Coordinates of N, CA and C in Angstrom, one line a residue:
P1 N -2.7 19.0 21.9 CA -3.4 19.3 20.6 C -3.8 18.1 19.7
E2 N -4.8 18.4 18.9 CA -5.3 17.4 18.0 C -4.6 17.3 16.6
V3 N -3.9 16.1 16.6 CA -3.1 16.1 15.3 C -3.4 14.5 15.0
E4 N -3.6 14.4 13.6 CA -4.0 13.1 13.1 C -2.8 12.0 13.4
E5 N -3.4 10.8 13.7 CA -2.4 9.7 13.9 C -1.6 9.5 12.6
S6 N -0.4 9.1 12.9 CA 0.8 8.7 11.6 C 1.3 7.5 12.0
R7 N 1.4 6.9 10.9 CA 2.1 5.5 11.1 C 3.2 5.5 10.4
V8 N 4.3 5.3 10.7 CA 5.8 5.0 10.1 C 5.7 3.9 9.3
A9 N 6.2 4.0 7.8 CA 6.2 3.1 7.0 C 7.4 1.9 7.3
C10 N 8.4 2.4 7.7 CA 9.6 1.6 8.1 C 10.2 1.9 9.5
L11 N 10.1 1.2 10.3 CA 10.7 1.2 11.8 C 12.2 1.5 11.8
Y12 N 12.9 0.6 10.7 CA 14.2 0.9 10.5 C 14.8 2.1 9.7
C13 N 14.1 2.8 9.1 CA 14.3 4.1 8.2 C 14.4 5.4 9.3
D14 N 15.4 5.9 9.6 CA 15.7 6.9 10.3 C 14.9 8.2 9.7
T15 N 15.0 8.4 8.3 CA 14.3 9.4 7.6 C 12.8 9.4 8.1
D16 N 12.3 8.2 7.9 CA 10.8 8.1 8.2 C 10.4 8.6 9.6
L17 N 11.5 8.0 10.6 CA 11.0 8.4 11.9 C 11.3 9.8 12.1
L18 N 12.2 10.6 11.5 CA 12.5 12.0 12.0 C 11.4 12.7 11.2
K19 N 10.9 12.2 10.0 CA 9.8 12.9 9.2 C 8.5 13.0 10.0
Y20 N 8.1 12.0 10.7 CA 6.9 11.8 11.5 C 7.0 12.6 12.7
V21 N 8.2 12.7 13.5 CA 8.2 13.3 14.7 C 8.0 15.1 14.1
S22 N 8.7 15.3 13.3 CA 8.8 16.7 12.7 C 7.4 17.2 12.3
E23 N 6.6 16.3 11.5 CA 5.4 16.8 11.0 C 4.5 16.8 12.4
F24 N 4.6 16.1 13.3 CA 3.9 16.2 14.5 C 3.9 17.6 15.2
L25 N 5.4 17.8 15.2 CA 5.8 19.1 15.8 C 5.3 20.4 15.2
N26 N 5.4 20.2 13.8 CA 4.9 21.4 12.9 C 3.5 21.5 13.0
E27 N 2.6 20.6 13.4 CA 1.3 20.8 13.6 C 0.8 21.0 14.9
A28 N 1.6 20.4 15.9 CA 1.2 20.5 17.4 C 1.5 21.8 18.1
L29 N 2.8 22.3 17.8 CA 3.2 23.4 18.5 C 2.4 24.8 18.0
P30 N 2.0 25.0 16.7 CA 1.2 26.2 16.4 C -0.2 26.0 17.2
Q31 N -0.7 24.8 17.5 CA -2.0 24.6 18.0 C -1.8 24.9 19.4
A32 N -0.8 24.8 20.0 CA -0.5 24.8 21.2 C -0.2 26.4 21.8
G33 N 0.0 27.3 20.7 CA 0.0 28.8 21.0 C 1.6 29.1 20.6
F34 N 2.4 28.4 20.1 CA 3.7 28.7 19.7 C 3.6 29.3 18.2
K35 N 3.9 30.6 18.1 CA 4.0 31.2 16.7 C 5.3 30.9 15.9
E36 N 5.0 30.3 14.7 CA 6.2 29.7 14.0 C 7.0 31.0 13.4
S37 N 8.2 30.8 13.3 CA 9.2 32.1 13.1 C 9.7 31.4 11.8
H38 N 9.4 32.4 10.5 CA 9.9 31.8 9.2 C 11.1 32.8 9.0
M39 N 11.6 33.7 10.0 CA 12.7 34.5 9.5 C 14.1 34.0 8.9
W40 N 14.4 32.9 9.8 CA 15.8 32.3 9.0 C 15.6 31.5 7.7
G41 N 14.3 30.9 7.7 CA 13.9 30.4 6.2 C 13.9 31.4 5.1
N42 N 13.3 32.5 5.6 CA 13.2 33.6 4.4 C 14.6 34.2 4.1
I43 N 15.5 34.3 5.3 CA 16.8 34.8 5.0 C 17.4 33.9 3.7
R44 N 17.3 32.6 4.2 CA 18.0 31.6 3.5 C 17.6 31.4 2.0
M45 N 16.0 31.7 1.9 CA 15.5 31.9 0.4 C 15.9 33.0 -0.2
L46 N 16.2 34.0 0.5 CA 16.7 35.5 -0.2 C 18.2 35.2 -0.6
V47 N 18.8 34.8 0.0 CA 20.3 34.4 -0.3 C 20.3 33.5 -1.5
C48 N 19.6 32.4 -1.4 CA 19.6 31.4 -2.6 C 19.1 32.2 -3.7
F49 N 18.0 33.0 -3.7 CA 17.4 33.7 -5.0 C 18.3 34.7 -5.6
I50 N 19.2 35.2 -4.6 CA 20.4 36.1 -5.2 C 21.2 35.5 -6.0
G51 N 21.7 34.3 -5.4 CA 22.6 33.6 -6.2 C 22.0 33.1 -7.6
C52 N 20.8 32.5 -7.5 CA 20.3 32.1 -8.7 C 20.0 33.1 -9.7
A53 N 19.9 34.4 -9.1 CA 19.6 35.8 -10.1 C 20.6 36.0 -11.0
I54 N 21.9 35.9 -10.0 CA 23.2 36.0 -10.6 C 23.6 35.1 -11.7
A55 N 23.3 33.7 -11.4 CA 23.4 32.8 -12.2 C 22.7 32.9 -13.5
T56 N 21.4 33.3 -13.4 CA 20.6 33.3 -14.7 C 21.0 34.4 -15.6
Y57 N 21.4 35.4 -14.8 CA 21.9 36.5 -15.8 C 23.3 36.3 -16.3
G58 N 24.1 35.6 -15.8 CA 25.3 35.2 -16.5 C 25.0 34.0 -17.6
H59 N 24.1 33.1 -17.3 CA 23.7 32.3 -18.4 C 23.1 33.0 -19.7
F60 N 21.9 33.9 -19.4 CA 21.1 34.5 -20.4 C 21.5 35.9 -20.7
G61 N 22.2 36.7 -20.0 CA 22.4 38.2 -20.0 C 24.0 38.4 -20.9
C62 N 24.7 37.5 -20.6 CA 26.1 37.7 -21.1 C 26.4 36.9 -22.5
K63 N 27.1 37.5 -23.3 CA 27.4 36.8 -24.7 C 28.7 36.3 -24.6
F64 N 28.9 35.0 -24.9 CA 30.2 34.5 -25.0 C 30.8 34.5 -26.4
P65 N 32.1 34.7 -26.4 CA 32.9 34.9 -25.7 C 33.3 36.3 -25.4
T66 N 32.6 37.4 -25.8 CA 33.0 38.5 -25.5 C 32.9 39.3 -24.1
E67 N 31.9 38.5 -23.5 CA 31.7 38.9 -22.0 C 32.0 37.6 -21.0
S68 N 32.9 37.1 -21.4 CA 33.4 36.0 -20.7 C 33.9 36.2 -19.3
I69 N 34.5 37.5 -19.0 CA 35.0 37.7 -17.9 C 33.5 38.1 -16.9
K70 N 32.7 38.8 -17.3 CA 31.5 38.9 -16.9 C 30.6 37.8 -16.3
M71 N 30.8 36.8 -17.3 CA 30.3 35.4 -17.0 C 31.0 34.6 -15.9
G72 N 32.1 34.8 -15.9 CA 32.9 34.2 -14.8 C 32.8 34.7 -13.4
C73 N 32.5 36.0 -13.6 CA 32.2 36.8 -12.3 C 30.9 36.4 -11.8
C74 N 29.8 36.1 -12.8 CA 28.5 35.5 -12.4 C 28.5 34.2 -11.8
A75 N 29.4 33.3 -12.3 CA 29.7 31.8 -11.7 C 30.2 32.2 -10.2
L76 N 31.3 33.0 -10.2 CA 31.6 33.3 -8.8 C 30.7 33.7 -8.0
G77 N 29.8 34.6 -8.3 CA 28.8 35.3 -7.5 C 27.9 34.1 -7.0
Y78 N 27.6 33.2 -7.9 CA 26.7 32.1 -7.8 C 27.2 31.4 -6.6
F79 N 28.4 30.8 -6.7 CA 28.8 29.9 -5.9 C 29.1 30.6 -4.4
A80 N 29.4 31.9 -4.6 CA 29.5 32.5 -3.4 C 28.2 32.6 -2.4
F81 N 27.0 33.0 -3.3 CA 25.8 32.9 -2.5 C 25.2 31.5 -2.1
S82 N 25.7 30.4 -3.0 CA 25.3 29.2 -2.7 C 26.2 28.6 -1.2
G83 N 27.5 29.3 -1.1 CA 28.1 29.2 0.1 C 27.4 29.7 1.3
L84 N 27.0 31.0 1.1 CA 26.4 31.6 2.0 C 24.8 31.0 2.6
T85 N 24.3 30.3 1.6 CA 23.1 29.6 2.0 C 23.6 28.3 2.8
T86 N 24.6 27.6 2.4 CA 25.2 26.4 3.2 C 25.6 27.1 4.7
L87 N 26.2 28.0 4.8 CA 26.6 28.7 6.0 C 25.6 28.9 7.1
V88 N 24.2 29.4 6.3 CA 22.9 29.7 7.1 C 22.4 28.2 7.4
D89 N 22.5 27.5 6.7 CA 22.1 26.0 7.1 C 23.0 25.4 8.1
W90 N 24.3 25.6 8.2 CA 25.0 24.7 9.0 C 25.1 25.3 10.2
L91 N 25.2 26.8 10.2 CA 25.4 27.5 11.5 C 24.2 27.9 12.2
V92 N 22.9 27.9 11.6 CA 21.8 28.6 12.1 C 20.6 27.7 12.2
I93 N 20.3 27.3 11.1 CA 19.1 26.3 10.9 C 19.3 25.0 11.5
K94 N 20.6 24.4 11.1 CA 21.1 23.0 11.5 C 20.0 22.0 11.3
S95 N 19.6 21.1 12.3 CA 18.5 19.9 12.1 C 17.1 20.5 12.3
S96 N 16.9 21.7 12.3 CA 15.7 22.2 12.9 C 14.5 21.7 12.4
A97 N 13.5 21.1 13.1 CA 12.3 20.7 12.6 C 11.3 22.2 12.4
I98 N 11.2 22.7 13.3 CA 10.5 24.2 13.4 C 11.1 25.2 14.2
A99 N 11.0 26.5 13.8 CA 11.5 27.5 14.6 C 10.2 28.2 15.1
V100 N 10.3 28.4 16.5 CA 9.1 29.0 17.1 C 9.5 30.3 18.1
L101 N 8.4 31.2 18.1 CA 8.6 32.4 19.1 C 8.2 32.0 20.4
D102 N 9.2 32.2 21.4 CA 8.9 31.8 22.7 C 7.6 32.5 23.4
P103 N 6.7 32.1 23.7 CA 5.5 32.7 24.2 C 5.8 33.6 25.3
A104 N 6.9 33.3 25.9 CA 7.2 34.1 27.2 C 7.9 35.2 26.7
G105 N 8.3 35.4 25.6 CA 9.3 36.5 25.2 C 10.7 36.0 25.1
G106 N 11.3 36.5 24.0 CA 12.9 36.1 24.0 C 13.1 36.0 22.7
P107 N 14.2 35.2 22.5 CA 14.8 34.9 20.9 C 13.8 33.6 20.3
V108 N 14.2 33.5 19.0 CA 13.4 32.3 18.3 C 14.1 31.0 18.8
I109 N 13.2 30.0 19.2 CA 13.7 28.8 19.6 C 13.7 27.9 18.4
F110 N 14.8 27.1 18.1 CA 14.8 25.9 17.2 C 14.6 24.7 18.0
V111 N 13.6 24.1 17.4 CA 13.2 22.8 17.7 C 14.2 21.7 16.8
D112 N 15.1 21.1 17.3 CA 15.7 20.2 16.5 C 15.5 18.7 16.8
V113 N 15.4 18.0 15.8 CA 15.1 16.5 15.8 C 16.3 15.7 15.4
N114 N 17.0 15.0 15.9 CA 18.4 14.2 15.3 C 18.2 12.9 15.7
L115 N 18.6 12.0 14.8 CA 18.6 10.6 14.9 C 19.8 10.1 14.0
P116 N 21.1 10.1 14.8 CA 22.2 9.5 14.0 C 22.0 8.3 13.2
K117 N 22.8 8.1 12.1 CA 22.7 6.8 11.7 C 23.3 5.8 12.6
F118 N 22.7 4.5 12.4 CA 23.0 3.3 13.1 C 23.0 3.5 14.4
T119 N 22.0 4.4 14.9 CA 21.5 4.2 16.4 C 20.2 4.4 16.4
T120 N 19.7 4.0 17.8 CA 18.3 4.0 17.9 C 17.8 5.2 19.0
T121 N 18.7 6.0 19.2 CA 18.6 7.2 20.1 C 18.2 8.5 19.3
M122 N 17.0 8.7 19.7 CA 16.6 10.2 19.0 C 16.8 11.1 20.1
T123 N 17.3 12.3 19.7 CA 17.5 13.3 20.5 C 16.7 14.9 19.9
M124 N 15.8 15.2 20.8 CA 15.1 16.6 20.7 C 15.7 17.8 21.5
T125 N 16.0 18.9 20.8 CA 16.8 19.9 21.5 C 15.9 21.3 21.1
F126 N 15.9 21.9 22.3 CA 15.4 23.3 22.2 C 16.5 24.1 22.2
R127 N 16.7 25.1 21.1 CA 18.1 26.0 21.4 C 17.8 27.4 20.7
S128 N 18.4 28.2 21.3 CA 18.2 29.7 21.0 C 19.8 30.3 21.5
S129 N 19.7 31.5 21.2 CA 20.9 32.2 21.7 C 20.9 32.4 23.3
A130 N 19.9 32.0 23.8 CA 19.6 32.2 25.2 C 20.0 31.0 26.0
A131 N 19.6 30.0 25.6 CA 19.8 28.6 26.3 C 19.6 27.2 25.3
T132 N 20.2 26.1 25.8 CA 20.1 24.9 24.9 C 19.6 23.9 25.6
V133 N 18.6 23.1 25.5 CA 18.4 21.9 26.4 C 17.8 20.9 25.4
S134 N 18.3 19.7 25.7 CA 18.0 18.6 24.8 C 17.4 17.3 25.8
V135 N 16.8 16.3 25.3 CA 16.5 15.0 25.7 C 16.5 13.9 24.8
S136 N 17.2 12.8 25.3 CA 17.4 11.8 24.3 C 16.8 10.5 24.8
R137 N 16.0 9.9 23.9 CA 15.2 8.8 24.1 C 15.5 7.7 23.0
D138 N 15.2 6.7 23.3 CA 15.3 5.4 22.4 C 13.8 5.6 21.3
V139 N 14.1 5.3 20.3 CA 12.8 5.8 19.2 C 11.8 4.8 19.8
G140 N 11.9 3.5 20.5 CA 10.8 2.8 20.8 C 9.9 3.5 21.9
H141 N 10.6 4.6 22.5 CA 9.7 5.5 23.4 C 8.5 6.0 22.4
Y142 N 8.9 6.5 21.3 CA 7.9 7.2 20.5 C 7.1 6.3 19.2
F143 N 7.7 5.4 19.0 CA 7.3 4.5 18.1 C 7.5 3.0 18.4
G144 N 6.5 2.0 18.3 CA 6.6 0.7 18.8 C 5.7 -0.2 17.9
T145 N 6.0 -1.5 18.6 CA 5.2 -2.6 17.7 C 4.5 -3.2 18.7
C146 N 4.3 -2.8 20.0 CA 3.5 -3.5 20.9 C 2.7 -2.7 21.8
T147 N 1.8 -2.9 22.5 CA 0.9 -1.9 23.1 C 1.3 -2.1 24.6
E148 N 2.1 -2.7 25.1 CA 2.4 -2.9 26.7 C 3.2 -1.5 27.1
G149 N 2.7 -1.2 28.4 CA 3.4 0.0 28.9 C 2.9 1.2 28.2
G150 N 1.9 1.3 27.5 CA 1.5 2.7 27.1 C 2.2 2.9 25.7
K151 N 3.1 2.1 25.3 CA 3.7 2.5 23.7 C 2.7 2.1 22.8
P152 N 3.1 3.0 21.7 CA 2.2 2.8 20.6 C 2.2 1.6 19.8
A153 N 1.2 1.1 19.3 CA 1.1 -0.5 18.3 C 1.4 0.0 17.0
G154 N 2.1 -0.9 16.2 CA 2.0 -1.2 14.8 C 3.1 0.1 14.1
G155 N 4.0 0.7 14.7 CA 4.6 1.6 14.3 C 4.0 2.9 14.4
Y156 N 2.9 3.3 14.9 CA 2.4 4.5 15.1 C 3.0 5.2 16.1
C157 N 2.9 6.7 15.7 CA 3.8 7.4 16.4 C 3.0 7.8 17.9
S158 N 3.5 7.9 19.0 CA 3.0 8.1 20.1 C 3.0 9.5 20.4
H159 N 1.9 10.1 19.8 CA 1.8 11.6 20.0 C 2.0 12.2 21.5
Q160 N 1.3 11.5 22.5 CA 1.4 11.8 23.9 C 3.0 11.7 24.3
A161 N 3.7 10.9 24.1 CA 5.1 10.7 24.3 C 6.0 11.8 23.8
V162 N 5.4 12.0 22.5 CA 6.5 13.2 21.9 C 6.2 14.5 22.6
W163 N 4.7 14.7 22.8 CA 4.2 15.9 23.4 C 4.8 16.2 24.7
D164 N 4.6 15.2 25.6 CA 5.2 15.2 27.2 C 6.7 15.7 27.0
D165 N 7.5 14.9 26.1 CA 9.0 15.4 26.1 C 9.3 16.8 25.7
T166 N 8.3 17.3 24.6 CA 8.4 18.4 24.3 C 8.1 19.6 25.3
M167 N 6.9 19.3 26.0 CA 6.8 20.3 26.8 C 7.6 20.2 28.1
Q168 N 8.1 19.1 28.3 CA 9.3 19.0 29.4 C 10.4 19.7 29.0
L169 N 10.9 19.8 27.7 CA 12.0 20.5 27.1 C 11.6 21.8 27.2
Y170 N 10.7 22.5 26.9 CA 10.1 23.9 27.0 C 10.1 24.2 28.6
D171 N 9.7 23.7 29.4 CA 9.9 23.9 30.9 C 11.4 24.1 31.3
D172 N 12.2 23.0 31.0 CA 13.8 23.0 31.2 C 14.2 24.2 30.5
Y173 N 14.0 24.6 29.2 CA 14.4 25.8 28.5 C 14.2 27.0 29.2
R174 N 12.7 27.1 29.8 CA 12.6 28.4 30.4 C 13.2 28.6 31.7
S175 N 13.4 27.5 32.4 CA 14.0 27.5 33.8 C 15.6 27.9 33.5
Q176 N 16.1 27.3 32.4 CA 17.5 27.8 32.1 C 17.7 29.2 31.8
V177 N 16.8 29.6 30.8 CA 16.7 31.1 30.6 C 16.5 32.1 31.8
D178 N 15.4 31.5 32.6 CA 15.2 32.3 33.8 C 16.4 32.5 34.9
K179 N 17.1 31.2 35.1 CA 18.4 31.1 35.8 C 19.5 32.2 35.1
K180 N 19.7 32.3 33.9 CA 20.6 33.2 33.3 C 20.2 34.8 33.5
G181 N 18.8 35.0 33.6 CA 18.5 36.3 33.6 C 18.6 36.8 35.0
K182 N 18.8 35.8 36.0 CA 18.9 36.6 37.4 C 20.2 36.9 37.7

């Protein structure tokens, strides 16, 4: 896929490294025929909207002190829906860079990118209800400061390295799904 070159501002900032890999995946996967799935993002926004609507009603629609019980219920409703939003993030979305539909059919595939604090090991994961596969590499495999061995120069993201790992992950994911289907 044709994606504009990107240069990480700081090779020591995990946020920058994750951002550039996520941006690449968000541009490259749809170009390669993977359709983006917005279902869980939309569910998350709907739950958040309901919580905010309840809070707005409690703030502007209730008169204090005559309707203080109704205001309290609105506050509890807001916190309940905020909790549901957090549960959707924690249990479903996790550290997903993009959610795509499997071109071969099947459930939504979440593509996670994770770089724990104080480590140099970046993990990319394809996960769905059918299978989970991941690959862990040193960030130097994707970003670098030299041109030796095909690694990128000056903090530029090696799109080819990210793409190769992404396609290998998809192939491993499909083989795992096919094994479970037999």
